[in-house]
XYZ file of C-alpha atoms in Angstrom:
393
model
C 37.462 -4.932 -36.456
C 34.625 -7.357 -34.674
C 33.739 -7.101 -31.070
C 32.638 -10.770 -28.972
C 31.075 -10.979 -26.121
C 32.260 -13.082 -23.504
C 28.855 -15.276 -22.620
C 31.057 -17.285 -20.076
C 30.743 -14.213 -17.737
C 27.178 -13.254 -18.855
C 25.711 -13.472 -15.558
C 28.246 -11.672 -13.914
C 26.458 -8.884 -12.901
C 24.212 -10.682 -11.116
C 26.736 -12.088 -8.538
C 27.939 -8.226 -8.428
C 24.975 -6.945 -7.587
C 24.277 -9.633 -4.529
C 27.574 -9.370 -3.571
C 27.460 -5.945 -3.417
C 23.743 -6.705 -1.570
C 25.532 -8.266 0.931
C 28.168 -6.483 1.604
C 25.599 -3.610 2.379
C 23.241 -5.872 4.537
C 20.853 -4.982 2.128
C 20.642 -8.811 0.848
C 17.105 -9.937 1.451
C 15.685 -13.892 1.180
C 12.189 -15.315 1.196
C 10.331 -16.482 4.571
C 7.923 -19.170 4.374
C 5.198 -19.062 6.647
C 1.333 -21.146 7.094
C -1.525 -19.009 8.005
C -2.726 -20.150 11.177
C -5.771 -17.748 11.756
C -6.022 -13.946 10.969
C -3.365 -12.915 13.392
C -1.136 -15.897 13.754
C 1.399 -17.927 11.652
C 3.634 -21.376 11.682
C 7.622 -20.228 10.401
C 9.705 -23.289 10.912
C 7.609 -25.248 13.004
C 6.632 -22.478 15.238
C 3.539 -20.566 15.873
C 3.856 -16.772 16.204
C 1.694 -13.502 16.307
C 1.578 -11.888 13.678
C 2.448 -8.268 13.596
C 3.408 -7.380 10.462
C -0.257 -8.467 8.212
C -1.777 -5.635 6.192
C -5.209 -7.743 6.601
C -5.987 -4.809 8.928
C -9.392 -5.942 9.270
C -8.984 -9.897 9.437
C -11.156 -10.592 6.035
C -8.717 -12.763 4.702
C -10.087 -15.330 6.494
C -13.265 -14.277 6.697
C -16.248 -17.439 5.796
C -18.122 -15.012 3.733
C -15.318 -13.846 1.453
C -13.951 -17.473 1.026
C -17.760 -18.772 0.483
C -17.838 -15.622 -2.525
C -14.851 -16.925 -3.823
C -16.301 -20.558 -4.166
C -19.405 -19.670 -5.407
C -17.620 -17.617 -8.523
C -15.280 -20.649 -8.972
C -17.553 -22.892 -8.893
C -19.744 -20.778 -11.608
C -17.021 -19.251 -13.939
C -13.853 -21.240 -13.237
C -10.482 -20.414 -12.718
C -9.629 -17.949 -14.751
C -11.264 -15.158 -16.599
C -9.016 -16.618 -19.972
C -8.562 -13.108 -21.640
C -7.868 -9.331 -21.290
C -10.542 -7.583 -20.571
C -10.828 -5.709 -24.120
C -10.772 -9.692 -25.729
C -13.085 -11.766 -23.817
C -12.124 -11.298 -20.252
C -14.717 -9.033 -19.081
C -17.231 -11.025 -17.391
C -20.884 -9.658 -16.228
C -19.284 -9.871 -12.506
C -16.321 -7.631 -13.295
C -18.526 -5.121 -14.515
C -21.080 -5.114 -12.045
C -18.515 -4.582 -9.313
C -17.082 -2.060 -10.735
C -20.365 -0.465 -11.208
C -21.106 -1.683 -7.131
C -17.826 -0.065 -6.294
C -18.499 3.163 -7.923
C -21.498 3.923 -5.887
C -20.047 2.807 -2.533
C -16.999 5.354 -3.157
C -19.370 7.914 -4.375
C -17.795 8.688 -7.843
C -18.777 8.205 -11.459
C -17.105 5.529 -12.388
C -14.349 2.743 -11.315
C -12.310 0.283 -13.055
C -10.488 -3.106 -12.105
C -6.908 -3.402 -12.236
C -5.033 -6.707 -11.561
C -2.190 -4.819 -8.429
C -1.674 -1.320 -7.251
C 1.533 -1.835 -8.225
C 0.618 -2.499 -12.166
C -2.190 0.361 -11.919
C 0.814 2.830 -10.560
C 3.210 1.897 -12.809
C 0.924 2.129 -15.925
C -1.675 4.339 -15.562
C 1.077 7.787 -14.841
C 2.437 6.966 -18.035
C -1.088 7.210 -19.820
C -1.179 10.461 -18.336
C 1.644 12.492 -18.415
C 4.965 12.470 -20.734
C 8.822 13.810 -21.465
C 6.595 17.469 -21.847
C 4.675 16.891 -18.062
C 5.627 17.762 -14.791
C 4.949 15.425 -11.615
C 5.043 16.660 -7.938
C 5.290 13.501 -5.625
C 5.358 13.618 -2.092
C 9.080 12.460 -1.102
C 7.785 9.404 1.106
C 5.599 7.956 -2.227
C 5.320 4.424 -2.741
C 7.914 2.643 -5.478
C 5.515 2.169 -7.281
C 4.663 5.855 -7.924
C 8.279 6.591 -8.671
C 8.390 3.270 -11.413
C 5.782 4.751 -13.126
C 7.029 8.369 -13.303
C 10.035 7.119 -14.681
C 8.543 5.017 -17.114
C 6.366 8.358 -18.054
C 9.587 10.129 -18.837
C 8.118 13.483 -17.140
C 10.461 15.778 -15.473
C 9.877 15.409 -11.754
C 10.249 16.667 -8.515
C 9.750 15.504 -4.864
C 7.608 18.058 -2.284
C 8.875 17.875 1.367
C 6.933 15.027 3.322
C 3.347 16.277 3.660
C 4.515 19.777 3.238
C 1.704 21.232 0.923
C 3.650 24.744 1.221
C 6.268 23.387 0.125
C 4.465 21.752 -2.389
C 2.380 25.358 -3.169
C 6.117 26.802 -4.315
C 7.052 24.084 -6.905
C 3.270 24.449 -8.669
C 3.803 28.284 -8.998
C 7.132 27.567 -10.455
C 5.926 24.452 -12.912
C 3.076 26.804 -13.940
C 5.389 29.484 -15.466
C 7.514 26.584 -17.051
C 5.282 25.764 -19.845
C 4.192 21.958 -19.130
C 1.407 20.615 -21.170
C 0.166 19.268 -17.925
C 1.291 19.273 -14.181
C 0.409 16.144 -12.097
C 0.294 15.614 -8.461
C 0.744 11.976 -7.583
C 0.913 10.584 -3.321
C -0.461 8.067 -0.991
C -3.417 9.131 1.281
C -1.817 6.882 4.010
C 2.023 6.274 3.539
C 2.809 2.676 3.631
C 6.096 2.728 5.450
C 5.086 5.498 8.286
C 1.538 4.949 8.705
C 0.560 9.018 8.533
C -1.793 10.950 6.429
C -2.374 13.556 3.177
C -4.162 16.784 3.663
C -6.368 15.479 0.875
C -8.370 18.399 1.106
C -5.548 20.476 1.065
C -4.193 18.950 -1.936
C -7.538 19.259 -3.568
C -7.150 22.617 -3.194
C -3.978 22.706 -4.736
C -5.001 21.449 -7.426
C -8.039 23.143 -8.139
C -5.835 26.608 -7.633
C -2.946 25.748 -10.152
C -5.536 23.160 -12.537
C -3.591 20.596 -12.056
C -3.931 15.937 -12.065
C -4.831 14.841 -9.095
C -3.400 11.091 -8.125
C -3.979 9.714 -4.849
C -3.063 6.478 -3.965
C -5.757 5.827 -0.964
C -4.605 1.877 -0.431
C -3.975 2.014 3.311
C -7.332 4.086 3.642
C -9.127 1.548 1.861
C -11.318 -0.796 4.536
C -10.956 1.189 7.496
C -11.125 5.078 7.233
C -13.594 7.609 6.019
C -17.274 7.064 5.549
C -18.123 3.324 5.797
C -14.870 2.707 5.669
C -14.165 3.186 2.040
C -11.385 5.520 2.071
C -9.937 9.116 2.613
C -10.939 9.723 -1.146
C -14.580 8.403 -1.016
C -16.978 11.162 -1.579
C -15.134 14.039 -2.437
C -14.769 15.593 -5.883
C -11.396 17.189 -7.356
C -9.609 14.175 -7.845
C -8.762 12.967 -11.145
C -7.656 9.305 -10.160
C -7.832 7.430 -6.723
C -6.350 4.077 -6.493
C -7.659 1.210 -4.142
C -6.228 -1.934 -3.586
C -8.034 -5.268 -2.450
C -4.811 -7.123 -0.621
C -4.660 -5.226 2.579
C -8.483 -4.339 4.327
C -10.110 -5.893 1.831
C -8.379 -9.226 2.965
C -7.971 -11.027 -0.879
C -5.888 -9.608 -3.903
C -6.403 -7.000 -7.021
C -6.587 -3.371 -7.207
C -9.241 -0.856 -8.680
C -9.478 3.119 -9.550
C -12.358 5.383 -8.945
C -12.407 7.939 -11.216
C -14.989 10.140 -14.444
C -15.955 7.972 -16.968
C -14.360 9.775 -19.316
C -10.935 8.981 -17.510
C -11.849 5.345 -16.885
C -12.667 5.324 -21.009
C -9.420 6.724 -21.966
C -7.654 4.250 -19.620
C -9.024 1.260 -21.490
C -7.871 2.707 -24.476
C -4.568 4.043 -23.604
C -3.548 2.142 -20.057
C -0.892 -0.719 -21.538
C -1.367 -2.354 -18.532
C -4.911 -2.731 -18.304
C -5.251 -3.307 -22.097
C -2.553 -6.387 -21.855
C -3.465 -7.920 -18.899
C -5.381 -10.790 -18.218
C -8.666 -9.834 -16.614
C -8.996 -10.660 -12.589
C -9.961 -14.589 -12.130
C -13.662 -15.179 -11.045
C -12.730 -16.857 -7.120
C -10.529 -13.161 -7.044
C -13.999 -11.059 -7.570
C -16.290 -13.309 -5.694
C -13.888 -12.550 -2.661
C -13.708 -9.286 -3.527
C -17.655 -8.933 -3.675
C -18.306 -10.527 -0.130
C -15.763 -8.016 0.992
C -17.662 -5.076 -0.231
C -20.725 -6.308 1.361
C -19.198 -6.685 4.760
C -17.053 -3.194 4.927
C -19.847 -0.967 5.269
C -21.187 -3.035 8.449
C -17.606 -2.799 10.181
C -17.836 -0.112 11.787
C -17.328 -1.351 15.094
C -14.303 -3.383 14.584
C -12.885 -0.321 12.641
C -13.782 2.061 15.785
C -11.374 -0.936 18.230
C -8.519 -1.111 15.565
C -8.306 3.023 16.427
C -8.565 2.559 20.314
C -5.744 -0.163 20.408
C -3.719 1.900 17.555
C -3.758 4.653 20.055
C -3.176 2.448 23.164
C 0.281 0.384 21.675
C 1.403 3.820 20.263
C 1.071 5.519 23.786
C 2.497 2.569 25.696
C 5.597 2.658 23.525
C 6.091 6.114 23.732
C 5.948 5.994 27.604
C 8.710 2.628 27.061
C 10.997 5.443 25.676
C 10.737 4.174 21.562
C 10.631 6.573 18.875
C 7.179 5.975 17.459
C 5.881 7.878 14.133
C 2.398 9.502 14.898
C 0.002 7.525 13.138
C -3.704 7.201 12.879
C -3.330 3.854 10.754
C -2.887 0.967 11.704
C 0.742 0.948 10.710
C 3.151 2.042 13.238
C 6.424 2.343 12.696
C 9.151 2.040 15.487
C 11.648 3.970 14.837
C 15.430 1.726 15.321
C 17.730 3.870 13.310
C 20.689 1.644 12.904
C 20.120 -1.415 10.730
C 22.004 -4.152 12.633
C 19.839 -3.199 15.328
C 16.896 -3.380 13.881
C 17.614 -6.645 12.776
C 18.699 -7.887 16.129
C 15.055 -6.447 18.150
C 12.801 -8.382 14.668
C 15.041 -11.780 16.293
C 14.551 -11.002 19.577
C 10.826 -11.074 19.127
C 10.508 -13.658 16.966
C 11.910 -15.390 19.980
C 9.447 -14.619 21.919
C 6.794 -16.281 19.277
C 6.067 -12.342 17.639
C 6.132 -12.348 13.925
C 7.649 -8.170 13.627
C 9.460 -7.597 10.093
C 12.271 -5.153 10.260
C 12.154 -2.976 7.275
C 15.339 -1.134 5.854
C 16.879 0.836 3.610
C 16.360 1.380 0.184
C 12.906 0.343 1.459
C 12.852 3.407 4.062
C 15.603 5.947 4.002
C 19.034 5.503 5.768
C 19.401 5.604 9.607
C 15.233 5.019 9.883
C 15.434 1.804 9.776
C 12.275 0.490 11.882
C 9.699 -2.855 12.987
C 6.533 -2.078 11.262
C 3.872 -2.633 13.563
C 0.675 -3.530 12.288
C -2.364 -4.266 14.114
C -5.727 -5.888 13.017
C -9.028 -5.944 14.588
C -8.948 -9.391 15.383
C -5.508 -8.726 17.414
C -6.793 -9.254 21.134
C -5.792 -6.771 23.918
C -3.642 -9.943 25.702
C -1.956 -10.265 22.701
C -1.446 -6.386 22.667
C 0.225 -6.239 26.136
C 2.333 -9.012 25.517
C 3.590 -7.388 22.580
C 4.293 -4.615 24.702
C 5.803 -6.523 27.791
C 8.426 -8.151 25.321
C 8.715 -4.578 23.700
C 9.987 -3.350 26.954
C 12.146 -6.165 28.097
C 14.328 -5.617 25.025
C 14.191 -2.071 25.916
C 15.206 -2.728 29.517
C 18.038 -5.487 28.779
């Protein structure tokens, strides 16, 4: 007896799935906008603020990082033309790697192409079907693709509960892993609060266990000269940094020993198969590095205004996630509603991305504030002025 498949309906799982999308409100479509400046966009022939930019530090339209960029072009071309093990590694990816090294205080660091890639490959390089991972329930996708693809058994710690987290290490240790990881952002992307990195150090050290922190909301505007909660402090196996957010421009490097950064170019799939970063990419990236040290200032007003729109909203009666970050979340619940207050502010020329589930879990659906350091107080207030009209109407 033969089987056939019916290739007339081949592609019926896709409309299934978008239906189903749909049906759920969970269908999403693409937004074209126009940069304007740092803080301000053209979407369909109108100019809005933009609250929703991870460029939390206004670099990506900074003269020296877009002069960097044309001066690497202009030198090396457009692309780097190999993976990095082939002919792709020019003198310029090496030397800031070597430049980002010493400015993070550790050993050694090594150029990936996104965080996403570096998440999603490099846990599978270190742990397999015989590890145990401990994420932090709020972890990036990212972290969760690549524990997947790793195969490891897992298991996901209450939100920044490192007792919680202290139980399921005393239990993997008796379990008889060849290796125990811990893998979690140092600043979560969708609520905008902090690790105990010290305390999970200290995990770590006690049970001997990976350490994998994903510090790309740090990155540019916390810890010492603004390069990150992980910068300077030993006990961790493998911090990630990423170059699209602070850093204004695009790519993603870890900082790590050099033995790790050696067995990643041997055993990372995604490093080894990737084309390397293109030259324009690192030139940016190079300008960057020269100007986040000197930032202090603007990094010590993105704090006072965090502070001042999180306190204002409070006292407007929203539900507001303490946050340190520049990312704060406002807390809708209900989807449709969410929705309804991103539209009503886009009305009033404010560019504020609802974000839903799966992205965030259900009933927390939220606006994801973000504020730069080239976002004005005016703007600020009239953020919160048509914050609390919607509130009041």
């Amino acid at each position: 007896m033969t089987c056939s498949v019916d290739n007339s309906n081949k592609l019926a799982f896709i409309d299934d799935a978008l239906t189903e999308r749909a049906k759920m409100g969970h269908l999403r479509t693409l937004q074209s906008l126009i940069p304007q400046n740092a803080v301000s966009v053209v979407k369909n022939g109108q100019t809005l603020l933009n609250f929703s930019s991870n460029d939390y530090l206004g670099l990506s339209k900074h003269p020296a990082l877009i002069k960097g960029g044309q001066e690497y072009l202009n030198r090396y071309g457009t692309g780097a033309t190999a993976s990095r093990l082939v002919v792709g590694t020019y003198d310029i990816h090496q030397q800031l790697e070597e430049k980002l090294a010493k400015l993070c205080g550790k050993e050694a660091a090594l150029l990936f192409n996104t965080g996403f890639q570096a998440n999603s490959t490099i846990i599978p390089a270190l742990v397999d079907k015989k590890s145990l991972v401990l994420c932090d329930r709020l972890s990036h996708n990212s972290i969760l693709q690549g524990i997947l693809l790793s195969g490891a058994r897992w298991t996901r710690y209450k939100h920044n509960d490192l007792g919680h987290l202290d139980t399921l290490l005393k239990k993997g240790i008796s379990q008889g892993y060849n290796r125990i990881l811990i893998a979690t952002e140092t600043v979560f992307s969708m609520e905008g609060d902090q690790s105990d990195v010290d305390g999970l150090i200290n995990l770590s050290q006690k049970y001997n266990t990976l350490l994998y922190l994903d510090d790309a909301h740090a990155l540019g505007i916390m810890g010492e000269q603004g390069m990150g909660l992980t910068a300077y402090k030993s006990g961790i196996d493998i911090s990630i940094g990423t170059f699209g957010k602070a850093f204004g421009s695009f790519g993603a490097f870890i900082t790590a020993s050099k033995q790790m950064c050696n067995y990643l170019i041997n055993c990372c799939p995604g490093f080894i198969y990737t084309t390397a970063l293109p030259p324009a990419i690192i030139g940016a990236i190079n300008a960057a590095l020269d100007l986040i040290p000197t930032l202090d200032k603007e990094r010590s007003y993105l704090r006072q205004q965090v502070n001042y729109l999180q306190n204002n909203l409070r006292k407007l009666g929203y539900q507001v996630i303490n946050s340190d970050s520049p990312i704060i979340p406002v807390i809708i619940g209900d989807e449709t509603k969410a929705l309804k207050l991103s539209q009503y502010l886009e009305k009033y020329k404010i560019l504020a991305t609802a974000i839903r589930p799966p992205t965030v879990p259900p009933n927390t659906s939220r606006i994801r504030l973000v504020l730069s350091s080239q976002h004005t107080k005016e703007q600020i207030n009239y953020l919160i002025d048509i914050l609390k009209k919607w509130h009041e109407h």
